[in-house]
DNA sequence: GTATTCTCCGACCGATCGGTCGGTCTAATT
DNA sequence: AATTAGACCGACCGATCGGTCGGAGAATAC
């Protein structure tokens, strides 16, 4: 049985890693099974030894990163504190995870907005759907508590959720376009830190100034191109 | 010569329409040329009569909706007024266009976050890139003016742009997931109106309450599922 | 020692991929 | 009437698609 030193990944995990990168970049249909196998130096038949079908491989990839997000979310929410504190901790955890796991944003975005990448029938795919629901459900609960406690403005919770996804996941998924817009990778440490600040500032103050502008924030970046 | 009544679309336009729907749903790699042709009752060879290659077809589809967005943006910005007024008009135009043109959001999102859907070499694809740059450039200019005039809070313009895309384009691209979250299609008139209000409220006040909550907005929707 | 299990592979399958080719039919030009 | 040009199609091309099959090689179990 498995004794395996921690440093050396098994073939299965290497395949998952390679598939994750490829699927995140080109989507389900854009990646071939032989391509995934070759990426880790295996034959296509060996890939089919570890995963029975392409859809199973994809579901495994998505399931893995979804589990990661759920774990981080649970951690951030489980540790106590006011809704304000827990929300802030969750937002940090979310953006840290998106930032450190480069392919996660695109994979997540794809599974949110591509309806029929998978048929949605197989067991593992249903598990993916359920995980997403649970994830959004626990954040929704947090938002509700935050509103009841007066920390959040009263607003539509579904819209709130959509806004949070749009503000965070999309940004890290914007890849080359984002890189051109900012002049550096969206994953660069300074830019990640900036994004956190900008999102939090937006959530706190909006983007439209009220009355006299009191704060004198550092103004960064100009028009693109 | 073309006399063609306005009601009957030429084969080329019908192909573009069909391709737009299919590409928006399943992406470049996920759509076959024969599928596009069959969708309008033509043979594959006839499709290749109108478009020399698949990438040319895709570029034509994306170029067409991008031109629409540029036209609407130019209209909204050209009509005079304060930066505040012009921004508000542009935001309305953007979301109206996203709402009425169902496939546009996904197509736009894909061209923003899928780097290598196309090779990026052919002329038409470069034109797409340039249109995107021009579009974002003119909005960036507006934001800059708005900040100088004191209407907008001072913030990073690239981040501001990313936030706007995330708040608007993603929402309309969220398809089935959005439908499940809200209990109705994100394109339904009431939901479109709601989204406009929510986005504007977010831009004006953020999502975090300050001191005593003054406004008493209609609270809509609860936790999903 | 042998049986079992795991991992991997080469060869192959039918189907579909993007794309080509030769040709037909129709309508406008001359 | 003859020619041209555009729209369209069936048949076909080589390549690649997801997936199968039988077996090789090494390790573990008994």
Coordinates of C-alpha atoms (C1' of nucleotides) in Angstrom, one line a residue:
Chain A
X1 CA 0.0 0.0 0.0
X2 CA 0.8 3.7 -0.3
X3 CA 3.8 4.8 1.7
X4 CA 4.9 7.5 -0.8
X5 CA 7.1 10.3 0.4
X6 CA 5.2 13.6 0.5
X7 CA 7.4 15.2 -2.1
X8 CA 6.6 12.9 -5.0
X9 CA 3.1 13.1 -6.4
X10 CA 1.4 10.0 -7.6
X11 CA 0.4 9.8 -11.3
X12 CA -3.2 10.5 -10.4
X13 CA -2.5 13.8 -8.8
X14 CA -0.1 14.8 -11.5
X15 CA -2.9 14.1 -14.0
X16 CA -5.3 16.1 -12.0
X17 CA -2.9 19.1 -11.8
X18 CA -2.2 19.0 -15.6
X19 CA -5.9 18.6 -16.4
X20 CA -6.7 21.5 -14.1
X21 CA -4.3 23.9 -15.9
X22 CA -5.5 22.8 -19.3
X23 CA -9.2 22.9 -18.6
X24 CA -8.9 26.3 -16.9
X25 CA -7.2 27.7 -20.0
X26 CA -9.2 26.1 -22.8
X27 CA -12.4 24.7 -21.3
X28 CA -13.8 21.2 -21.4
X29 CA -14.2 20.8 -25.1
X30 CA -10.9 22.5 -25.9
X31 CA -8.7 19.9 -24.2
X32 CA -8.0 16.4 -25.5
X33 CA -7.4 13.4 -23.3
X34 CA -4.1 12.6 -25.1
X35 CA -3.0 16.1 -24.4
X36 CA -3.5 15.7 -20.7
X37 CA -1.7 12.4 -20.6
X38 CA 1.3 13.7 -22.6
X39 CA 1.5 16.7 -20.3
X40 CA 2.6 14.3 -17.5
X41 CA 4.5 11.9 -19.7
X42 CA 2.0 9.1 -19.8
X43 CA 0.1 7.4 -22.5
X44 CA -3.6 8.1 -23.1
X45 CA -4.5 4.6 -22.0
X46 CA -2.9 5.2 -18.6
X47 CA -5.1 8.3 -18.2
X48 CA -8.1 6.1 -18.8
X49 CA -6.8 3.7 -16.2
X50 CA -7.1 6.5 -13.6
X51 CA -10.3 8.1 -14.8
X52 CA -13.0 6.2 -16.6
X53 CA -14.1 9.1 -18.8
X54 CA -13.3 12.6 -19.8
X55 CA -16.3 13.9 -17.9
X56 CA -15.2 12.1 -14.8
X57 CA -11.8 13.7 -15.0
X58 CA -13.3 17.1 -15.4
X59 CA -15.7 16.5 -12.5
X60 CA -12.7 15.4 -10.4
X61 CA -10.8 18.5 -11.2
X62 CA -13.6 20.9 -10.5
X63 CA -14.6 18.9 -7.4
X64 CA -11.1 19.2 -6.0
X65 CA -10.9 23.0 -6.2
X66 CA -14.5 23.4 -5.1
X67 CA -13.6 21.3 -2.0
X68 CA -10.7 23.6 -1.4
X69 CA -12.9 26.7 -1.5
X70 CA -15.5 25.1 0.8
X71 CA -12.8 24.1 3.3
X72 CA -11.4 27.7 3.3
X73 CA -14.8 29.1 3.6
X74 CA -15.8 26.9 6.5
X75 CA -12.5 27.7 8.3
X76 CA -13.1 31.4 7.8
X77 CA -16.7 31.3 9.0
X78 CA -16.2 28.8 11.8
X79 CA -13.8 30.9 13.7
X80 CA -16.0 33.2 15.7
X81 CA -16.6 36.9 15.8
X82 CA -19.0 39.4 14.6
X83 CA -20.5 39.1 11.1
X84 CA -18.3 42.0 10.2
X85 CA -15.2 40.2 11.3
X86 CA -16.2 36.9 9.8
X87 CA -17.1 38.5 6.4
X88 CA -13.7 40.2 6.3
X89 CA -11.9 37.0 7.1
X90 CA -13.9 35.1 4.5
X91 CA -13.2 37.8 1.8
X92 CA -9.5 37.6 2.5
X93 CA -9.5 33.8 2.4
X94 CA -11.4 33.8 -0.8
X95 CA -9.1 36.2 -2.6
X96 CA -6.0 34.5 -1.1
X97 CA -7.2 31.2 -2.5
X98 CA -8.0 32.7 -5.9
X99 CA -4.6 34.3 -6.0
X100 CA -2.5 31.4 -4.9
X101 CA -4.3 28.8 -7.0
X102 CA -4.0 30.4 -10.5
X103 CA -6.4 28.1 -12.3
X104 CA -9.1 28.2 -9.7
X105 CA -10.8 31.4 -10.8
X106 CA -11.3 30.4 -14.4
X107 CA -12.4 26.9 -13.4
X108 CA -14.9 28.3 -10.9
X109 CA -16.1 30.9 -13.4
X110 CA -16.6 28.3 -16.0
X111 CA -18.6 26.0 -13.7
X112 CA -20.8 29.0 -12.9
X113 CA -21.5 30.3 -16.3
X114 CA -21.1 27.4 -18.6
X115 CA -24.4 25.5 -18.3
X116 CA -23.8 22.4 -20.3
X117 CA -20.0 21.8 -20.1
X118 CA -21.1 18.6 -18.5
X119 CA -24.4 16.9 -18.9
X120 CA -25.1 17.2 -15.2
X121 CA -26.2 13.7 -14.9
X122 CA -23.4 11.7 -13.4
X123 CA -23.1 11.4 -9.6
X124 CA -19.8 13.3 -9.3
X125 CA -21.3 16.2 -11.2
X126 CA -24.3 16.4 -8.9
X127 CA -21.8 16.4 -6.0
X128 CA -20.2 19.5 -7.7
X129 CA -23.6 21.2 -7.9
X130 CA -24.3 20.5 -4.3
X131 CA -21.0 21.8 -3.1
X132 CA -21.6 25.0 -5.0
X133 CA -25.0 25.3 -3.4
X134 CA -23.6 24.7 0.1
X135 CA -20.8 27.2 -0.5
X136 CA -23.2 30.0 -1.6
X137 CA -25.6 29.0 1.1
X138 CA -23.2 29.5 3.9
X139 CA -22.1 32.9 2.5
X140 CA -25.7 33.8 2.1
X141 CA -26.4 33.0 5.7
X142 CA -23.5 35.2 6.7
X143 CA -24.8 38.1 4.7
X144 CA -28.2 37.7 6.3
X145 CA -26.7 37.8 9.7
X146 CA -24.7 40.8 8.7
X147 CA -27.8 42.6 7.6
X148 CA -29.7 41.7 10.7
X149 CA -26.9 42.9 12.9
X150 CA -26.9 46.2 10.9
X151 CA -23.4 45.7 9.6
X152 CA -24.5 45.4 6.0
X153 CA -26.8 47.7 4.1
X154 CA -30.1 46.0 3.4
X155 CA -29.9 44.7 -0.1
X156 CA -30.9 41.7 -2.1
X157 CA -28.8 38.7 -1.0
X158 CA -28.6 37.0 -4.4
X159 CA -27.5 40.3 -6.0
X160 CA -25.0 40.7 -3.2
X161 CA -23.6 37.2 -4.0
X162 CA -23.4 37.9 -7.7
X163 CA -21.6 41.2 -7.0
X164 CA -19.0 39.4 -4.8
X165 CA -18.3 36.8 -7.4
X166 CA -18.0 39.4 -10.1
X167 CA -15.7 41.6 -8.1
X168 CA -13.4 38.8 -7.1
X169 CA -13.5 35.7 -9.3
X170 CA -13.8 37.5 -12.6
X171 CA -10.8 39.7 -11.7
X172 CA -8.5 36.8 -11.2
X173 CA -9.8 35.0 -14.2
X174 CA -9.1 37.9 -16.5
X175 CA -5.7 36.6 -17.4
X176 CA -4.0 38.2 -20.4
X177 CA -6.5 41.0 -20.6
X178 CA -6.0 41.8 -16.9
X179 CA -2.3 41.7 -17.4
X180 CA -2.6 44.2 -20.2
X181 CA -4.9 46.4 -18.2
X182 CA -2.6 46.6 -15.2
X183 CA 0.8 46.2 -16.8
X184 CA 1.5 43.1 -14.7
X185 CA 0.1 39.8 -13.8
X186 CA -3.1 39.9 -11.7
X187 CA -1.4 37.3 -9.5
X188 CA 1.5 39.5 -8.6
X189 CA 1.6 40.1 -4.8
X190 CA 1.3 43.8 -5.0
X191 CA -1.7 43.6 -7.4
X192 CA -3.4 41.0 -5.2
X193 CA -3.0 43.3 -2.2
X194 CA -4.3 46.2 -4.2
X195 CA -7.3 44.2 -5.4
X196 CA -8.2 43.4 -1.8
X197 CA -8.0 47.0 -0.8
X198 CA -10.1 48.1 -3.8
X199 CA -12.8 45.6 -3.2
X200 CA -13.0 46.4 0.4
X201 CA -13.1 50.1 -0.3
X202 CA -15.8 49.6 -2.8
X203 CA -17.9 47.6 -0.3
X204 CA -17.4 50.2 2.3
X205 CA -17.9 53.4 0.3
X206 CA -19.0 52.6 -3.2
X207 CA -17.3 54.3 -6.0
X208 CA -19.2 57.6 -6.1
X209 CA -18.0 60.3 -3.8
X210 CA -20.4 61.9 -1.3
X211 CA -20.3 65.5 -0.4
X212 CA -16.7 66.8 0.2
X213 CA -14.1 64.1 -0.4
X214 CA -12.5 63.6 2.9
X215 CA -10.1 60.7 2.4
X216 CA -7.0 61.3 0.3
X217 CA -6.2 57.8 -0.9
X218 CA -3.2 57.0 -3.0
X219 CA -4.3 57.3 -6.6
X220 CA -2.9 54.5 -8.6
X221 CA -2.9 53.7 -12.3
X222 CA -4.2 55.7 -15.2
X223 CA -6.1 54.9 -18.4
X224 CA -5.0 51.7 -20.1
X225 CA -2.9 51.7 -23.3
Chain B
X1 CA -28.5 43.7 -56.4
X2 CA -29.9 43.4 -52.9
X3 CA -33.4 44.6 -52.6
X4 CA -34.4 42.2 -49.8
X5 CA -37.2 43.1 -47.6
X6 CA -36.1 44.0 -44.1
X7 CA -37.9 41.0 -42.5
X8 CA -35.9 38.3 -44.3
X9 CA -32.3 37.8 -43.2
X10 CA -29.7 36.7 -45.6
X11 CA -28.0 33.3 -45.0
X12 CA -24.9 35.1 -43.8
X13 CA -26.7 36.9 -41.0
X14 CA -28.7 33.8 -40.1
X15 CA -25.4 31.9 -39.8
X16 CA -23.9 34.7 -37.7
X17 CA -26.9 34.5 -35.4
X18 CA -26.8 30.8 -35.0
X19 CA -23.1 30.8 -34.4
X20 CA -23.4 33.5 -31.8
X21 CA -25.9 31.5 -29.8
X22 CA -23.8 28.3 -30.0
X23 CA -20.4 29.9 -29.3
X24 CA -21.8 31.8 -26.4
X25 CA -23.1 28.6 -24.9
X26 CA -20.3 26.2 -25.5
X27 CA -17.3 28.3 -26.5
X28 CA -15.1 28.1 -29.6
X29 CA -13.9 24.5 -29.3
X30 CA -17.3 23.2 -28.2
X31 CA -19.1 24.1 -31.4
X32 CA -18.7 22.3 -34.7
X33 CA -19.0 23.9 -38.1
X34 CA -21.6 21.3 -39.3
X35 CA -23.6 22.1 -36.2
X36 CA -23.8 25.8 -37.1
X37 CA -24.7 25.0 -40.6
X38 CA -27.4 22.6 -39.7
X39 CA -28.9 25.1 -37.2
X40 CA -29.9 27.3 -40.2
X41 CA -30.8 24.5 -42.5
X42 CA -27.7 24.7 -44.7
X43 CA -24.9 22.2 -45.6
X44 CA -21.5 22.6 -44.1
X45 CA -20.0 23.5 -47.5
X46 CA -22.3 26.4 -47.7
X47 CA -21.1 27.7 -44.4
X48 CA -17.6 27.6 -45.7
X49 CA -18.8 29.5 -48.7
X50 CA -19.7 32.4 -46.4
X51 CA -16.8 32.1 -44.0
X52 CA -13.4 30.9 -45.0
X53 CA -12.6 29.2 -41.7
X54 CA -13.9 28.6 -38.2
X55 CA -11.7 31.3 -36.7
X56 CA -13.0 33.8 -39.2
X57 CA -16.6 32.9 -38.3
X58 CA -15.8 33.3 -34.6
X59 CA -14.0 36.6 -35.1
X60 CA -17.0 37.9 -37.2
X61 CA -19.4 36.9 -34.4
X62 CA -17.4 38.5 -31.7
X63 CA -16.6 41.6 -33.8
X64 CA -20.3 42.1 -34.5
X65 CA -21.3 42.2 -30.8
X66 CA -18.3 44.2 -29.9
X67 CA -19.2 46.8 -32.5
X68 CA -22.7 47.0 -31.0
X69 CA -21.2 47.7 -27.6
X70 CA -18.9 50.3 -29.0
X71 CA -21.8 52.0 -30.8
X72 CA -23.9 52.1 -27.7
X73 CA -21.0 53.3 -25.6
X74 CA -20.2 56.1 -28.0
X75 CA -23.8 57.2 -28.1
X76 CA -24.0 57.3 -24.4
X77 CA -20.8 59.2 -24.0
X78 CA -21.2 61.6 -26.9
X79 CA -24.5 63.1 -25.6
X80 CA -23.2 65.8 -23.3
X81 CA -23.6 66.4 -19.6
X82 CA -21.6 66.1 -16.5
X83 CA -19.4 63.0 -16.0
X84 CA -22.0 61.9 -13.5
X85 CA -24.8 62.1 -16.0
X86 CA -22.7 60.5 -18.8
X87 CA -21.6 57.6 -16.6
X88 CA -25.1 56.9 -15.5
X89 CA -26.3 56.9 -19.1
X90 CA -23.5 54.6 -20.1
X91 CA -24.2 52.2 -17.3
X92 CA -27.8 52.0 -18.3
X93 CA -26.9 51.5 -21.9
X94 CA -24.4 48.8 -21.0
X95 CA -26.8 46.8 -18.9
X96 CA -29.7 47.3 -21.4
X97 CA -27.5 45.9 -24.2
X98 CA -26.4 43.0 -22.1
X99 CA -30.0 42.3 -21.1
X100 CA -31.5 42.5 -24.6
X101 CA -28.8 40.6 -26.3
X102 CA -28.7 37.4 -24.4
X103 CA -25.6 35.9 -25.8
X104 CA -23.5 39.0 -25.6
X105 CA -22.4 38.7 -22.0
X106 CA -21.0 35.3 -22.3
X107 CA -19.3 36.1 -25.6
X108 CA -17.8 39.2 -24.1
X109 CA -16.7 37.4 -21.0
X110 CA -15.1 34.7 -23.0
X111 CA -13.2 37.1 -25.1
X112 CA -12.0 38.8 -21.9
X113 CA -10.9 35.7 -20.0
X114 CA -10.1 33.1 -22.5
X115 CA -6.7 34.0 -23.8
X116 CA -6.1 31.6 -26.5
X117 CA -9.5 30.8 -27.9
X118 CA -8.2 32.3 -31.1
X119 CA -4.5 32.5 -32.1
X120 CA -4.7 36.3 -32.1
X121 CA -2.8 36.5 -35.4
X122 CA -5.4 37.0 -38.2
X123 CA -6.4 40.6 -39.1
X124 CA -10.0 40.3 -37.9
X125 CA -8.8 39.1 -34.5
X126 CA -6.6 42.1 -34.1
X127 CA -9.5 44.3 -35.0
X128 CA -11.4 42.6 -32.1
X129 CA -8.5 43.4 -29.7
X130 CA -8.4 47.0 -30.8
X131 CA -12.1 47.5 -30.4
X132 CA -11.9 46.1 -26.9
X133 CA -9.0 48.5 -26.1
X134 CA -10.9 51.5 -27.6
X135 CA -14.0 50.6 -25.6
X136 CA -12.2 50.3 -22.3
X137 CA -10.2 53.4 -23.2
X138 CA -13.2 55.6 -23.6
X139 CA -14.7 54.4 -20.3
X140 CA -11.4 54.9 -18.6
X141 CA -11.3 58.5 -19.9
X142 CA -14.8 59.1 -18.5
X143 CA -13.8 57.7 -15.1
X144 CA -10.8 60.0 -15.1
X145 CA -12.9 63.0 -15.8
X146 CA -15.3 61.9 -13.1
X147 CA -12.6 61.7 -10.6
X148 CA -11.2 65.0 -11.5
X149 CA -14.6 66.6 -11.2
X150 CA -15.0 65.1 -7.8
X151 CA -17.9 62.9 -8.7
X152 CA -16.0 59.6 -8.3
X153 CA -14.0 58.6 -5.3
X154 CA -10.3 58.5 -6.2
X155 CA -9.5 54.9 -7.0
X156 CA -7.5 52.9 -9.3
X157 CA -9.0 53.1 -12.8
X158 CA -8.0 49.6 -13.9
X159 CA -9.5 48.2 -10.8
X160 CA -12.6 50.3 -11.3
X161 CA -13.0 48.9 -14.8
X162 CA -12.6 45.4 -13.6
X163 CA -15.2 45.9 -11.0
X164 CA -17.7 47.3 -13.5
X165 CA -17.2 44.3 -15.8
X166 CA -17.5 42.0 -12.8
X167 CA -20.7 43.6 -11.6
X168 CA -22.4 43.7 -14.9
X169 CA -21.1 41.3 -17.5
X170 CA -20.7 38.4 -15.2
X171 CA -24.2 38.7 -13.8
X172 CA -25.8 38.4 -17.2
X173 CA -23.5 35.6 -18.1
X174 CA -24.4 33.5 -15.1
X175 CA -27.2 31.7 -17.0
X176 CA -28.6 28.6 -15.3
X177 CA -26.7 29.4 -12.0
X178 CA -28.1 32.9 -11.9
X179 CA -31.5 31.5 -12.7
X180 CA -31.3 29.1 -9.8
X181 CA -30.0 31.8 -7.5
X182 CA -32.8 34.3 -8.3
X183 CA -35.6 31.9 -9.1
X184 CA -36.1 33.4 -12.5
X185 CA -34.1 34.2 -15.6
X186 CA -31.5 37.0 -15.2
X187 CA -33.0 38.4 -18.3
X188 CA -36.5 38.9 -16.9
X189 CA -37.5 42.5 -17.0
X190 CA -38.0 42.8 -13.3
X191 CA -34.6 41.2 -12.5
X192 CA -32.9 43.5 -15.1
X193 CA -34.4 46.5 -13.4
X194 CA -33.4 45.2 -10.0
X195 CA -29.8 44.6 -11.1
X196 CA -29.5 48.1 -12.3
X197 CA -30.7 49.4 -9.0
X198 CA -28.4 47.1 -7.0
X199 CA -25.3 48.0 -9.0
X200 CA -26.1 51.7 -8.8
X201 CA -26.7 51.4 -5.1
X202 CA -23.5 49.6 -4.6
X203 CA -21.6 52.2 -6.5
X204 CA -23.2 55.0 -4.5
X205 CA -23.0 53.5 -1.0
X206 CA -21.0 50.3 -1.0
X207 CA -22.6 47.3 0.8
X208 CA -21.5 48.1 4.3
X209 CA -23.7 50.3 6.3
X210 CA -22.4 53.4 7.9
X211 CA -23.6 54.7 11.3
X212 CA -27.4 54.6 11.5
X213 CA -29.0 53.0 8.4
X214 CA -31.1 55.8 7.0
X215 CA -32.5 54.4 3.8
X216 CA -35.2 51.8 4.0
X217 CA -34.9 49.9 0.7
X218 CA -37.3 47.1 -0.3
X219 CA -35.5 44.0 0.9
X220 CA -35.8 41.3 -1.8
X221 CA -34.9 37.7 -1.9
X222 CA -33.5 35.5 0.8
X223 CA -30.8 32.8 1.0
X224 CA -30.8 30.5 -2.1
X225 CA -32.3 27.1 -1.9
Chain C
dG1 C1' 6.7 -19.9 -6.1
dT2 C1' 2.8 -18.4 -7.6
dA3 C1' -1.2 -15.8 -7.8
dT4 C1' -3.1 -11.2 -7.5
dT5 C1' -3.0 -6.4 -8.1
dC6 C1' -1.5 -2.1 -9.9
dT7 C1' 0.3 0.8 -13.4
dC8 C1' 1.2 1.5 -17.7
dC9 C1' 1.3 0.9 -22.8
dG10 C1' 0.6 0.1 -28.2
dA11 C1' -2.6 -0.8 -31.3
dC12 C1' -6.9 -0.2 -32.6
dC13 C1' -12.1 1.4 -33.1
dG14 C1' -16.0 4.3 -34.9
dA15 C1' -17.2 9.0 -35.0
dT16 C1' -16.4 13.6 -35.7
dC17 C1' -13.3 17.4 -36.6
dG18 C1' -12.1 21.5 -39.9
dG19 C1' -11.7 21.9 -44.6
dT20 C1' -11.6 20.8 -49.9
dC21 C1' -13.4 19.7 -54.4
dG22 C1' -16.3 19.3 -58.3
dG23 C1' -20.4 20.3 -59.6
dT24 C1' -25.6 22.1 -59.9
dC25 C1' -29.0 25.5 -59.9
dT26 C1' -30.6 30.3 -60.3
dA27 C1' -30.4 35.0 -61.4
dA28 C1' -28.4 38.9 -63.2
dT29 C1' -25.1 40.8 -67.2
dT30 C1' -24.0 41.5 -71.8
Chain D
dA1 C1' -28.3 33.0 -76.3
dA2 C1' -24.1 32.8 -74.0
dT3 C1' -21.6 34.1 -70.0
dT4 C1' -20.7 35.2 -65.5
dA5 C1' -21.2 35.2 -60.5
dG6 C1' -23.2 33.7 -56.2
dA7 C1' -25.4 30.3 -53.3
dC8 C1' -25.5 25.9 -52.3
dC9 C1' -24.6 20.8 -51.8
dG10 C1' -22.8 15.7 -51.5
dA11 C1' -18.8 13.2 -51.2
dC12 C1' -14.6 13.0 -49.6
dC13 C1' -9.8 14.1 -47.1
dG14 C1' -6.4 13.5 -43.3
dA15 C1' -6.3 14.2 -38.6
dT16 C1' -7.9 13.9 -34.1
dC17 C1' -11.6 12.8 -31.0
dG18 C1' -13.1 9.8 -26.7
dG19 C1' -12.7 5.2 -25.6
dT20 C1' -11.5 -0.1 -25.7
dC21 C1' -8.7 -4.2 -25.4
dG22 C1' -5.1 -7.4 -24.4
dG23 C1' -1.1 -7.7 -22.5
dA24 C1' 3.7 -6.4 -20.3
dG25 C1' 6.4 -5.4 -16.1
dA26 C1' 6.9 -4.8 -11.3
dA27 C1' 5.5 -5.2 -6.8
dT28 C1' 2.7 -7.2 -3.0
dA29 C1' 0.2 -11.1 -0.8
dC30 C1' -0.2 -15.7 0.4

